[in-house]
Coordinates of C-alpha atoms in Angstrom, one line a residue:
M1 CA 163.3 87.7 51.4
I2 CA 161.5 87.6 48.1
E3 CA 163.0 84.6 46.7
P4 CA 161.0 82.2 49.0
L5 CA 158.0 83.7 47.5
V6 CA 159.0 83.2 43.8
L7 CA 158.5 79.3 43.4
P8 CA 154.7 80.0 44.8
V9 CA 154.0 82.6 42.1
R10 CA 155.5 80.6 39.4
R11 CA 153.6 77.7 40.2
S12 CA 150.6 79.4 40.7
V13 CA 151.5 81.7 37.4
S14 CA 152.0 78.3 35.2
E15 CA 148.6 76.5 36.9
V16 CA 146.6 79.5 36.0
A17 CA 148.4 79.2 32.4
D18 CA 146.9 75.8 32.4
K19 CA 143.6 76.6 33.3
L20 CA 143.4 79.6 30.6
A21 CA 144.8 77.0 27.8
I22 CA 141.9 74.4 28.7
W23 CA 139.5 77.2 28.9
S24 CA 140.5 78.6 25.6
E25 CA 140.4 74.6 24.1
E26 CA 137.1 74.1 25.5
K27 CA 136.0 77.6 24.4
E28 CA 137.1 77.0 20.6
I29 CA 135.7 73.3 20.5
H30 CA 132.1 75.3 21.6
D31 CA 132.9 77.5 19.3
D32 CA 133.3 75.1 16.4
E33 CA 130.2 73.1 17.3
R34 CA 127.9 76.4 16.2

């Protein structure tokens, strides 16, 4: 029963990781501008 839930969870985790990576890159760019 648990296995079908693993793929959606991994997918959502990877999406969140991508968003965090993009956000951190944008944050670093803004910090460099100061």
